[in-house]
Amino acid sequence: MLLENFDDFLFKYTESEIKHLNDASHSLSKRYQSIPMVEFENRKLFQFSFNSIMKNHSICVNKESRFTYIPEHIHTTIEFLYVYSGECTQVINNKTIIMHQGDICMLDTNIPHSINYLNENDIVITIEMRKEYLTDGFLLRLGDSGIITSFLMNSLSRESEHNKYLLLKNTNSSIHQIIKTVLYESYFPDICSDQIIDSSIVLLFCNLLREFHDNSLGDENGNKHKIVDILKYIEDNYSSATLESTAQYLGYHPNYLSSLITKSTGKTFKELLISQRLSQACGFLKTTDLPVSEIAENVGYINQGFFYKKFQDCYHMTPADYRQLCRNSNH
């Protein structure tokens, strides 16, 4: 099947959809009888692990069946839910989220949610990822280890209990095409399909990072903070930024800004600034032959000893060892 004809395939009724369409009682599929239920926050929920589907893979892609609903459940995977066509109503931690074509929702593991009844025009795509897939190695593949990238990834992959999800509205056509490619390669695997899917996921994240600048982070209480503008300022002014200068530029009181950053990211302003400076230092070490002392000064550290200490605390090696490691990996 050609990729340009793939939409016709997606809208064609599956065997499961035909069964649901002819079931006037709207009962759940029999497959739920084999899905385990777990005790979660004093209620019984289905637990989806996808182990039998994913097997040795880190990712699986699926089109959700129409003419039915998905009861409240949790995942052992991270889920990307994309509205390919029509709309989708989710209930996440008892909060109703109405999504339309082009919207994407990224849910962490163990977030209770359900999906309401899907109609004929509602094509909903889910991408499941093992949590370990979102590691520092994946961050390096994005080619950007700045604090905005880290914030997006850590919102879904950090170990602490945080009950957060990311909701991006009306994403661009590039994201639609990437997800279409991932879905196509999953349904019609061929030579190098796994590699195409893996590379497409990296492209997906790169595009999501662009989209993320104009969106907000939501939590279970519905709180939203425009934190990305703050992180962007720190990224752009890492060598000279202070809490006071950042607050003045963005129109905040320094105390309020400090509290907002900590609440939204789990890190202090100083920690974020150090993280960004060290990320930039890594870039210089990888791509230039500049002396370490000059790199330290370029990223905002006059005291070279302090730079060395912070670098070793973060990467558990000296800047020179890091540079050598990067060069060895390129040979």
mmCIF file of N, CA and C in Angstrom, residues 176-285:
data_model
loop_
_atom_site.group_PDB
_atom_site.id
_atom_site.type_symbol
_atom_site.label_atom_id
_atom_site.label_comp_id
_atom_site.label_asym_id
_atom_site.label_seq_id
_atom_site.Cartn_x
_atom_site.Cartn_y
_atom_site.Cartn_z
ATOM 1 N N HIS A 176 1.880 15.739 12.012
ATOM 2 C CA HIS A 176 0.892 14.826 11.431
ATOM 3 C C HIS A 176 1.573 13.854 10.472
ATOM 4 N N GLN A 177 2.464 14.363 9.617
ATOM 5 C CA GLN A 177 3.122 13.518 8.637
ATOM 6 C C GLN A 177 4.063 12.522 9.301
ATOM 7 N N ILE A 178 4.757 12.958 10.362
ATOM 8 C CA ILE A 178 5.667 12.056 11.073
ATOM 9 C C ILE A 178 4.893 10.910 11.703
ATOM 10 N N ILE A 179 3.789 11.226 12.383
ATOM 11 C CA ILE A 179 2.988 10.182 13.023
ATOM 12 C C ILE A 179 2.388 9.252 11.973
ATOM 13 N N LYS A 180 1.994 9.808 10.847
ATOM 14 C CA LYS A 180 1.469 8.983 9.748
ATOM 15 C C LYS A 180 2.536 8.008 9.259
ATOM 16 N N THR A 181 3.773 8.476 9.136
ATOM 17 C CA THR A 181 4.873 7.612 8.709
ATOM 18 C C THR A 181 5.138 6.506 9.724
ATOM 19 N N VAL A 182 5.157 6.866 11.010
ATOM 20 C CA VAL A 182 5.373 5.869 12.064
ATOM 21 C C VAL A 182 4.281 4.808 12.027
ATOM 22 N N LEU A 183 3.051 5.243 11.872
ATOM 23 C CA LEU A 183 1.924 4.313 11.833
ATOM 24 C C LEU A 183 2.003 3.406 10.608
ATOM 25 N N TYR A 184 2.309 4.001 9.474
ATOM 26 C CA TYR A 184 2.425 3.231 8.218
ATOM 27 C C TYR A 184 3.508 2.159 8.332
ATOM 28 N N GLU A 185 4.690 2.544 8.837
ATOM 29 C CA GLU A 185 5.786 1.581 8.963
ATOM 30 C C GLU A 185 5.469 0.492 9.978
ATOM 31 N N SER A 186 4.600 0.794 10.935
ATOM 32 C CA SER A 186 4.200 -0.197 11.933
ATOM 33 C C SER A 186 3.201 -1.202 11.347
ATOM 34 N N TYR A 187 2.275 -0.709 10.555
ATOM 35 C CA TYR A 187 1.253 -1.581 9.975
ATOM 36 C C TYR A 187 1.770 -2.352 8.767
ATOM 37 N N PHE A 188 2.701 -1.760 8.041
ATOM 38 C CA PHE A 188 3.240 -2.404 6.837
ATOM 39 C C PHE A 188 4.767 -2.441 6.901
ATOM 40 N N PRO A 189 5.313 -3.237 7.819
ATOM 41 C CA PRO A 189 6.774 -3.257 8.021
ATOM 42 C C PRO A 189 7.506 -3.773 6.792
ATOM 43 N N ASP A 190 8.663 -3.184 6.563
ATOM 44 C CA ASP A 190 9.515 -3.543 5.429
ATOM 45 C C ASP A 190 10.968 -3.415 5.885
ATOM 46 N N ILE A 191 11.879 -3.518 4.963
ATOM 47 C CA ILE A 191 13.291 -3.364 5.296
ATOM 48 C C ILE A 191 13.515 -1.997 5.944
ATOM 49 N N CYS A 192 14.188 -1.995 7.082
ATOM 50 C CA CYS A 192 14.560 -0.783 7.835
ATOM 51 C C CYS A 192 13.362 -0.059 8.459
ATOM 52 N N SER A 193 12.228 -0.717 8.580
ATOM 53 C CA SER A 193 11.069 -0.061 9.206
ATOM 54 C C SER A 193 11.369 0.348 10.641
ATOM 55 N N ASP A 194 12.049 -0.520 11.393
ATOM 56 C CA ASP A 194 12.382 -0.186 12.787
ATOM 57 C C ASP A 194 13.248 1.065 12.864
ATOM 58 N N GLN A 195 14.214 1.158 11.946
ATOM 59 C CA GLN A 195 15.095 2.324 11.940
ATOM 60 C C GLN A 195 14.338 3.591 11.541
ATOM 61 N N ILE A 196 13.410 3.455 10.595
ATOM 62 C CA ILE A 196 12.601 4.609 10.183
ATOM 63 C C ILE A 196 11.725 5.079 11.333
ATOM 64 N N ILE A 197 11.121 4.124 12.058
ATOM 65 C CA ILE A 197 10.284 4.477 13.207
ATOM 66 C C ILE A 197 11.111 5.175 14.266
ATOM 67 N N ASP A 198 12.278 4.613 14.574
ATOM 68 C CA ASP A 198 13.137 5.190 15.613
ATOM 69 C C ASP A 198 13.572 6.606 15.240
ATOM 70 N N SER A 199 13.987 6.803 14.009
ATOM 71 C CA SER A 199 14.399 8.137 13.556
ATOM 72 C C SER A 199 13.220 9.100 13.537
ATOM 73 N N SER A 200 12.054 8.596 13.186
ATOM 74 C CA SER A 200 10.860 9.446 13.140
ATOM 75 C C SER A 200 10.466 9.924 14.532
ATOM 76 N N ILE A 201 10.691 9.082 15.548
ATOM 77 C CA ILE A 201 10.381 9.493 16.920
ATOM 78 C C ILE A 201 11.282 10.651 17.341
ATOM 79 N N VAL A 202 12.551 10.608 16.924
ATOM 80 C CA VAL A 202 13.444 11.729 17.211
ATOM 81 C C VAL A 202 12.934 12.992 16.531
ATOM 82 N N LEU A 203 12.532 12.892 15.266
ATOM 83 C CA LEU A 203 11.964 14.036 14.545
ATOM 84 C C LEU A 203 10.694 14.527 15.226
ATOM 85 N N LEU A 204 9.894 13.593 15.718
ATOM 86 C CA LEU A 204 8.669 13.970 16.410
ATOM 87 C C LEU A 204 8.978 14.825 17.627
ATOM 88 N N PHE A 205 9.954 14.404 18.427
ATOM 89 C CA PHE A 205 10.311 15.174 19.613
ATOM 90 C C PHE A 205 10.863 16.546 19.245
ATOM 91 N N CYS A 206 11.670 16.601 18.189
ATOM 92 C CA CYS A 206 12.205 17.896 17.761
ATOM 93 C C CYS A 206 11.081 18.857 17.396
ATOM 94 N N ASN A 207 10.076 18.365 16.689
ATOM 95 C CA ASN A 207 8.944 19.211 16.320
ATOM 96 C C ASN A 207 8.085 19.568 17.524
ATOM 97 N N LEU A 208 7.966 18.619 18.462
ATOM 98 C CA LEU A 208 7.196 18.905 19.676
ATOM 99 C C LEU A 208 7.868 19.989 20.505
ATOM 100 N N LEU A 209 9.202 20.001 20.510
ATOM 101 C CA LEU A 209 9.916 21.043 21.235
ATOM 102 C C LEU A 209 9.611 22.414 20.653
ATOM 103 N N ARG A 210 9.495 22.491 19.328
ATOM 104 C CA ARG A 210 9.123 23.754 18.694
ATOM 105 C C ARG A 210 7.705 24.164 19.111
ATOM 106 N N GLU A 211 6.808 23.191 19.082
ATOM 107 C CA GLU A 211 5.419 23.465 19.453
ATOM 108 C C GLU A 211 5.300 23.847 20.920
ATOM 109 N N PHE A 212 6.151 23.242 21.740
ATOM 110 C CA PHE A 212 6.039 23.387 23.190
ATOM 111 C C PHE A 212 6.223 24.827 23.638
ATOM 112 N N HIS A 213 6.961 25.615 22.854
ATOM 113 C CA HIS A 213 7.213 27.004 23.240
ATOM 114 C C HIS A 213 5.920 27.803 23.370
ATOM 115 N N ASP A 214 4.899 27.418 22.604
ATOM 116 C CA ASP A 214 3.642 28.165 22.617
ATOM 117 C C ASP A 214 2.552 27.467 23.410
ATOM 118 N N ASN A 215 2.940 26.457 24.191
ATOM 119 C CA ASN A 215 1.965 25.724 24.981
ATOM 120 C C ASN A 215 2.372 25.736 26.439
ATOM 121 N N SER A 216 1.512 25.178 27.287
ATOM 122 C CA SER A 216 1.740 25.198 28.724
ATOM 123 C C SER A 216 1.759 23.804 29.286
ATOM 124 N N LEU A 217 2.334 23.680 30.444
ATOM 125 C CA LEU A 217 2.386 22.414 31.161
ATOM 126 C C LEU A 217 1.183 22.322 32.092
ATOM 127 N N GLY A 218 0.474 21.187 32.042
ATOM 128 C CA GLY A 218 -0.674 21.020 32.920
ATOM 129 C C GLY A 218 -0.407 19.964 33.961
ATOM 130 N N ASP A 219 -0.997 20.119 35.126
ATOM 131 C CA ASP A 219 -0.889 19.066 36.127
ATOM 132 C C ASP A 219 -2.284 18.643 36.535
ATOM 133 N N GLU A 220 -2.354 17.758 37.513
ATOM 134 C CA GLU A 220 -3.650 17.192 37.870
ATOM 135 C C GLU A 220 -4.604 18.213 38.467
ATOM 136 N N ASN A 221 -4.106 19.345 38.899
ATOM 137 C CA ASN A 221 -4.965 20.390 39.452
ATOM 138 C C ASN A 221 -5.359 21.429 38.419
ATOM 139 N N GLY A 222 -4.919 21.200 37.176
ATOM 140 C CA GLY A 222 -5.253 22.144 36.131
ATOM 141 C C GLY A 222 -4.383 23.385 36.134
ATOM 142 N N ASN A 223 -3.325 23.425 36.937
ATOM 143 C CA ASN A 223 -2.435 24.588 36.972
ATOM 144 C C ASN A 223 -1.599 24.655 35.711
ATOM 145 N N LYS A 224 -1.390 25.876 35.209
ATOM 146 C CA LYS A 224 -0.574 26.048 34.018
ATOM 147 C C LYS A 224 0.359 27.224 34.222
ATOM 148 N N HIS A 225 1.593 27.044 33.813
ATOM 149 C CA HIS A 225 2.575 28.099 33.976
ATOM 150 C C HIS A 225 3.320 28.286 32.659
ATOM 151 N N LYS A 226 3.521 29.520 32.275
ATOM 152 C CA LYS A 226 4.261 29.814 31.051
ATOM 153 C C LYS A 226 5.751 29.782 31.374
ATOM 154 N N ILE A 227 6.238 28.590 31.689
ATOM 155 C CA ILE A 227 7.611 28.440 32.159
ATOM 156 C C ILE A 227 8.614 28.475 31.015
ATOM 157 N N VAL A 228 8.168 28.121 29.802
ATOM 158 C CA VAL A 228 9.118 27.999 28.700
ATOM 159 C C VAL A 228 9.779 29.328 28.367
ATOM 160 N N ASP A 229 9.051 30.451 28.483
ATOM 161 C CA ASP A 229 9.652 31.758 28.212
ATOM 162 C C ASP A 229 10.795 32.045 29.181
ATOM 163 N N ILE A 230 10.627 31.599 30.413
ATOM 164 C CA ILE A 230 11.686 31.783 31.412
ATOM 165 C C ILE A 230 12.902 30.944 31.044
ATOM 166 N N LEU A 231 12.665 29.685 30.686
ATOM 167 C CA LEU A 231 13.768 28.802 30.313
ATOM 168 C C LEU A 231 14.469 29.304 29.058
ATOM 169 N N LYS A 232 13.677 29.839 28.122
ATOM 170 C CA LYS A 232 14.268 30.360 26.873
ATOM 171 C C LYS A 232 15.188 31.538 27.176
ATOM 172 N N TYR A 233 14.794 32.398 28.099
ATOM 173 C CA TYR A 233 15.651 33.533 28.457
ATOM 174 C C TYR A 233 16.964 33.040 29.062
ATOM 175 N N ILE A 234 16.866 32.030 29.933
ATOM 176 C CA ILE A 234 18.080 31.489 30.553
ATOM 177 C C ILE A 234 18.975 30.849 29.488
ATOM 178 N N GLU A 235 18.363 30.104 28.546
ATOM 179 C CA GLU A 235 19.148 29.498 27.474
ATOM 180 C C GLU A 235 19.881 30.549 26.650
ATOM 181 N N ASP A 236 19.201 31.654 26.346
ATOM 182 C CA ASP A 236 19.781 32.682 25.472
ATOM 183 C C ASP A 236 20.796 33.569 26.192
ATOM 184 N N ASN A 237 20.680 33.649 27.527
ATOM 185 C CA ASN A 237 21.528 34.581 28.283
ATOM 186 C C ASN A 237 22.305 33.881 29.396
ATOM 187 N N TYR A 238 22.630 32.620 29.177
ATOM 188 C CA TYR A 238 23.213 31.792 30.229
ATOM 189 C C TYR A 238 24.511 32.342 30.800
ATOM 190 N N SER A 239 25.308 33.031 29.984
ATOM 191 C CA SER A 239 26.627 33.459 30.453
ATOM 192 C C SER A 239 26.554 34.653 31.401
ATOM 193 N N SER A 240 25.443 35.409 31.356
ATOM 194 C CA SER A 240 25.358 36.621 32.176
ATOM 195 C C SER A 240 24.091 36.726 33.009
ATOM 196 N N ALA A 241 23.138 35.814 32.804
ATOM 197 C CA ALA A 241 21.832 35.930 33.484
ATOM 198 C C ALA A 241 21.969 35.793 34.995
ATOM 199 N N THR A 242 21.180 36.593 35.710
ATOM 200 C CA THR A 242 21.017 36.453 37.154
ATOM 201 C C THR A 242 19.524 36.356 37.428
ATOM 202 N N LEU A 243 19.175 35.954 38.626
ATOM 203 C CA LEU A 243 17.758 35.906 38.986
ATOM 204 C C LEU A 243 17.133 37.291 38.841
ATOM 205 N N GLU A 244 17.862 38.307 39.266
ATOM 206 C CA GLU A 244 17.333 39.675 39.221
ATOM 207 C C GLU A 244 17.162 40.155 37.783
ATOM 208 N N SER A 245 18.152 39.904 36.918
ATOM 209 C CA SER A 245 18.044 40.367 35.534
ATOM 210 C C SER A 245 16.950 39.619 34.781
ATOM 211 N N THR A 246 16.798 38.333 35.075
ATOM 212 C CA THR A 246 15.745 37.540 34.441
ATOM 213 C C THR A 246 14.374 38.030 34.880
ATOM 214 N N ALA A 247 14.221 38.282 36.176
ATOM 215 C CA ALA A 247 12.952 38.778 36.713
ATOM 216 C C ALA A 247 12.605 40.135 36.107
ATOM 217 N N GLN A 248 13.593 41.008 36.011
ATOM 218 C CA GLN A 248 13.352 42.338 35.455
ATOM 219 C C GLN A 248 12.922 42.243 33.989
ATOM 220 N N TYR A 249 13.584 41.400 33.206
ATOM 221 C CA TYR A 249 13.261 41.260 31.794
ATOM 222 C C TYR A 249 11.848 40.731 31.588
ATOM 223 N N LEU A 250 11.444 39.762 32.430
ATOM 224 C CA LEU A 250 10.149 39.114 32.259
ATOM 225 C C LEU A 250 9.027 39.790 33.041
ATOM 226 N N GLY A 251 9.367 40.800 33.843
ATOM 227 C CA GLY A 251 8.351 41.544 34.574
ATOM 228 C C GLY A 251 7.856 40.859 35.825
ATOM 229 N N TYR A 252 8.733 40.082 36.472
ATOM 230 C CA TYR A 252 8.366 39.406 37.708
ATOM 231 C C TYR A 252 9.166 39.987 38.876
ATOM 232 N N HIS A 253 8.643 39.801 40.074
ATOM 233 C CA HIS A 253 9.460 40.054 41.261
ATOM 234 C C HIS A 253 10.403 38.867 41.420
ATOM 235 N N PRO A 254 11.671 39.096 41.783
ATOM 236 C CA PRO A 254 12.629 37.987 41.910
ATOM 237 C C PRO A 254 12.145 36.848 42.805
ATOM 238 N N ASN A 255 11.500 37.176 43.916
ATOM 239 C CA ASN A 255 11.020 36.119 44.818
ATOM 240 C C ASN A 255 9.932 35.284 44.163
ATOM 241 N N TYR A 256 9.023 35.964 43.441
ATOM 242 C CA TYR A 256 7.954 35.240 42.754
ATOM 243 C C TYR A 256 8.537 34.360 41.654
ATOM 244 N N LEU A 257 9.492 34.911 40.882
ATOM 245 C CA LEU A 257 10.106 34.148 39.807
ATOM 246 C C LEU A 257 10.815 32.917 40.359
ATOM 247 N N SER A 258 11.528 33.081 41.453
ATOM 248 C CA SER A 258 12.236 31.962 42.071
ATOM 249 C C SER A 258 11.274 30.856 42.467
ATOM 250 N N SER A 259 10.157 31.250 43.084
ATOM 251 C CA SER A 259 9.147 30.272 43.507
ATOM 252 C C SER A 259 8.500 29.590 42.309
ATOM 253 N N LEU A 260 8.199 30.353 41.259
ATOM 254 C CA LEU A 260 7.565 29.802 40.061
ATOM 255 C C LEU A 260 8.464 28.782 39.380
ATOM 256 N N ILE A 261 9.747 29.098 39.273
ATOM 257 C CA ILE A 261 10.690 28.181 38.634
ATOM 258 C C ILE A 261 10.786 26.870 39.413
ATOM 259 N N THR A 262 10.922 26.980 40.724
ATOM 260 C CA THR A 262 11.051 25.775 41.551
ATOM 261 C C THR A 262 9.790 24.925 41.489
ATOM 262 N N LYS A 263 8.635 25.573 41.544
ATOM 263 C CA LYS A 263 7.365 24.836 41.499
ATOM 264 C C LYS A 263 7.163 24.146 40.157
ATOM 265 N N SER A 264 7.573 24.795 39.069
ATOM 266 C CA SER A 264 7.314 24.268 37.727
ATOM 267 C C SER A 264 8.333 23.241 37.274
ATOM 268 N N THR A 265 9.577 23.385 37.715
ATOM 269 C CA THR A 265 10.635 22.508 37.215
ATOM 270 C C THR A 265 11.231 21.588 38.262
ATOM 271 N N GLY A 266 11.012 21.893 39.530
ATOM 272 C CA GLY A 266 11.640 21.113 40.588
ATOM 273 C C GLY A 266 13.088 21.489 40.817
ATOM 274 N N LYS A 267 13.553 22.536 40.133
ATOM 275 C CA LYS A 267 14.925 23.004 40.292
ATOM 276 C C LYS A 267 14.920 24.495 40.599
ATOM 277 N N THR A 268 16.002 24.961 41.226
ATOM 278 C CA THR A 268 16.130 26.388 41.497
ATOM 279 C C THR A 268 16.664 27.095 40.261
ATOM 280 N N PHE A 269 16.558 28.426 40.269
ATOM 281 C CA PHE A 269 17.116 29.214 39.168
ATOM 282 C C PHE A 269 18.604 28.908 39.002
ATOM 283 N N LYS A 270 19.320 28.860 40.109
ATOM 284 C CA LYS A 270 20.765 28.618 40.053
ATOM 285 C C LYS A 270 21.076 27.260 39.449
ATOM 286 N N GLU A 271 20.294 26.249 39.809
ATOM 287 C CA GLU A 271 20.518 24.909 39.262
ATOM 288 C C GLU A 271 20.280 24.881 37.761
ATOM 289 N N LEU A 272 19.233 25.584 37.304
ATOM 290 C CA LEU A 272 18.956 25.639 35.874
ATOM 291 C C LEU A 272 20.065 26.376 35.131
ATOM 292 N N LEU A 273 20.545 27.454 35.716
ATOM 293 C CA LEU A 273 21.606 28.234 35.083
ATOM 294 C C LEU A 273 22.879 27.401 34.954
ATOM 295 N N ILE A 274 23.235 26.689 36.012
ATOM 296 C CA ILE A 274 24.417 25.820 35.969
ATOM 297 C C ILE A 274 24.236 24.736 34.913
ATOM 298 N N SER A 275 23.035 24.147 34.856
ATOM 299 C CA SER A 275 22.761 23.100 33.880
ATOM 300 C C SER A 275 22.944 23.603 32.458
ATOM 301 N N GLN A 276 22.430 24.811 32.190
ATOM 302 C CA GLN A 276 22.560 25.360 30.850
ATOM 303 C C GLN A 276 24.010 25.702 30.513
ATOM 304 N N ARG A 277 24.722 26.262 31.467
ATOM 305 C CA ARG A 277 26.130 26.591 31.237
ATOM 306 C C ARG A 277 26.961 25.339 30.952
ATOM 307 N N LEU A 278 26.708 24.292 31.708
ATOM 308 C CA LEU A 278 27.458 23.057 31.501
ATOM 309 C C LEU A 278 27.094 22.403 30.168
ATOM 310 N N SER A 279 25.819 22.510 29.775
ATOM 311 C CA SER A 279 25.407 21.975 28.474
ATOM 312 C C SER A 279 26.137 22.694 27.348
ATOM 313 N N GLN A 280 26.237 24.005 27.473
ATOM 314 C CA GLN A 280 26.968 24.773 26.467
ATOM 315 C C GLN A 280 28.448 24.409 26.472
ATOM 316 N N ALA A 281 28.987 24.207 27.658
ATOM 317 C CA ALA A 281 30.391 23.808 27.754
ATOM 318 C C ALA A 281 30.626 22.478 27.042
ATOM 319 N N CYS A 282 29.696 21.547 27.210
ATOM 320 C CA CYS A 282 29.809 20.256 26.522
ATOM 321 C C CYS A 282 29.836 20.445 25.013
ATOM 322 N N GLY A 283 28.998 21.360 24.527
ATOM 323 C CA GLY A 283 28.984 21.635 23.098
ATOM 324 C C GLY A 283 30.323 22.140 22.609
ATOM 325 N N PHE A 284 30.943 23.048 23.358
ATOM 326 C CA PHE A 284 32.262 23.565 22.992
ATOM 327 C C PHE A 284 33.322 22.457 23.031
ATOM 328 N N LEU A 285 33.236 21.613 24.054
ATOM 329 C CA LEU A 285 34.208 20.529 24.189
ATOM 330 C C LEU A 285 34.104 19.533 23.039
#
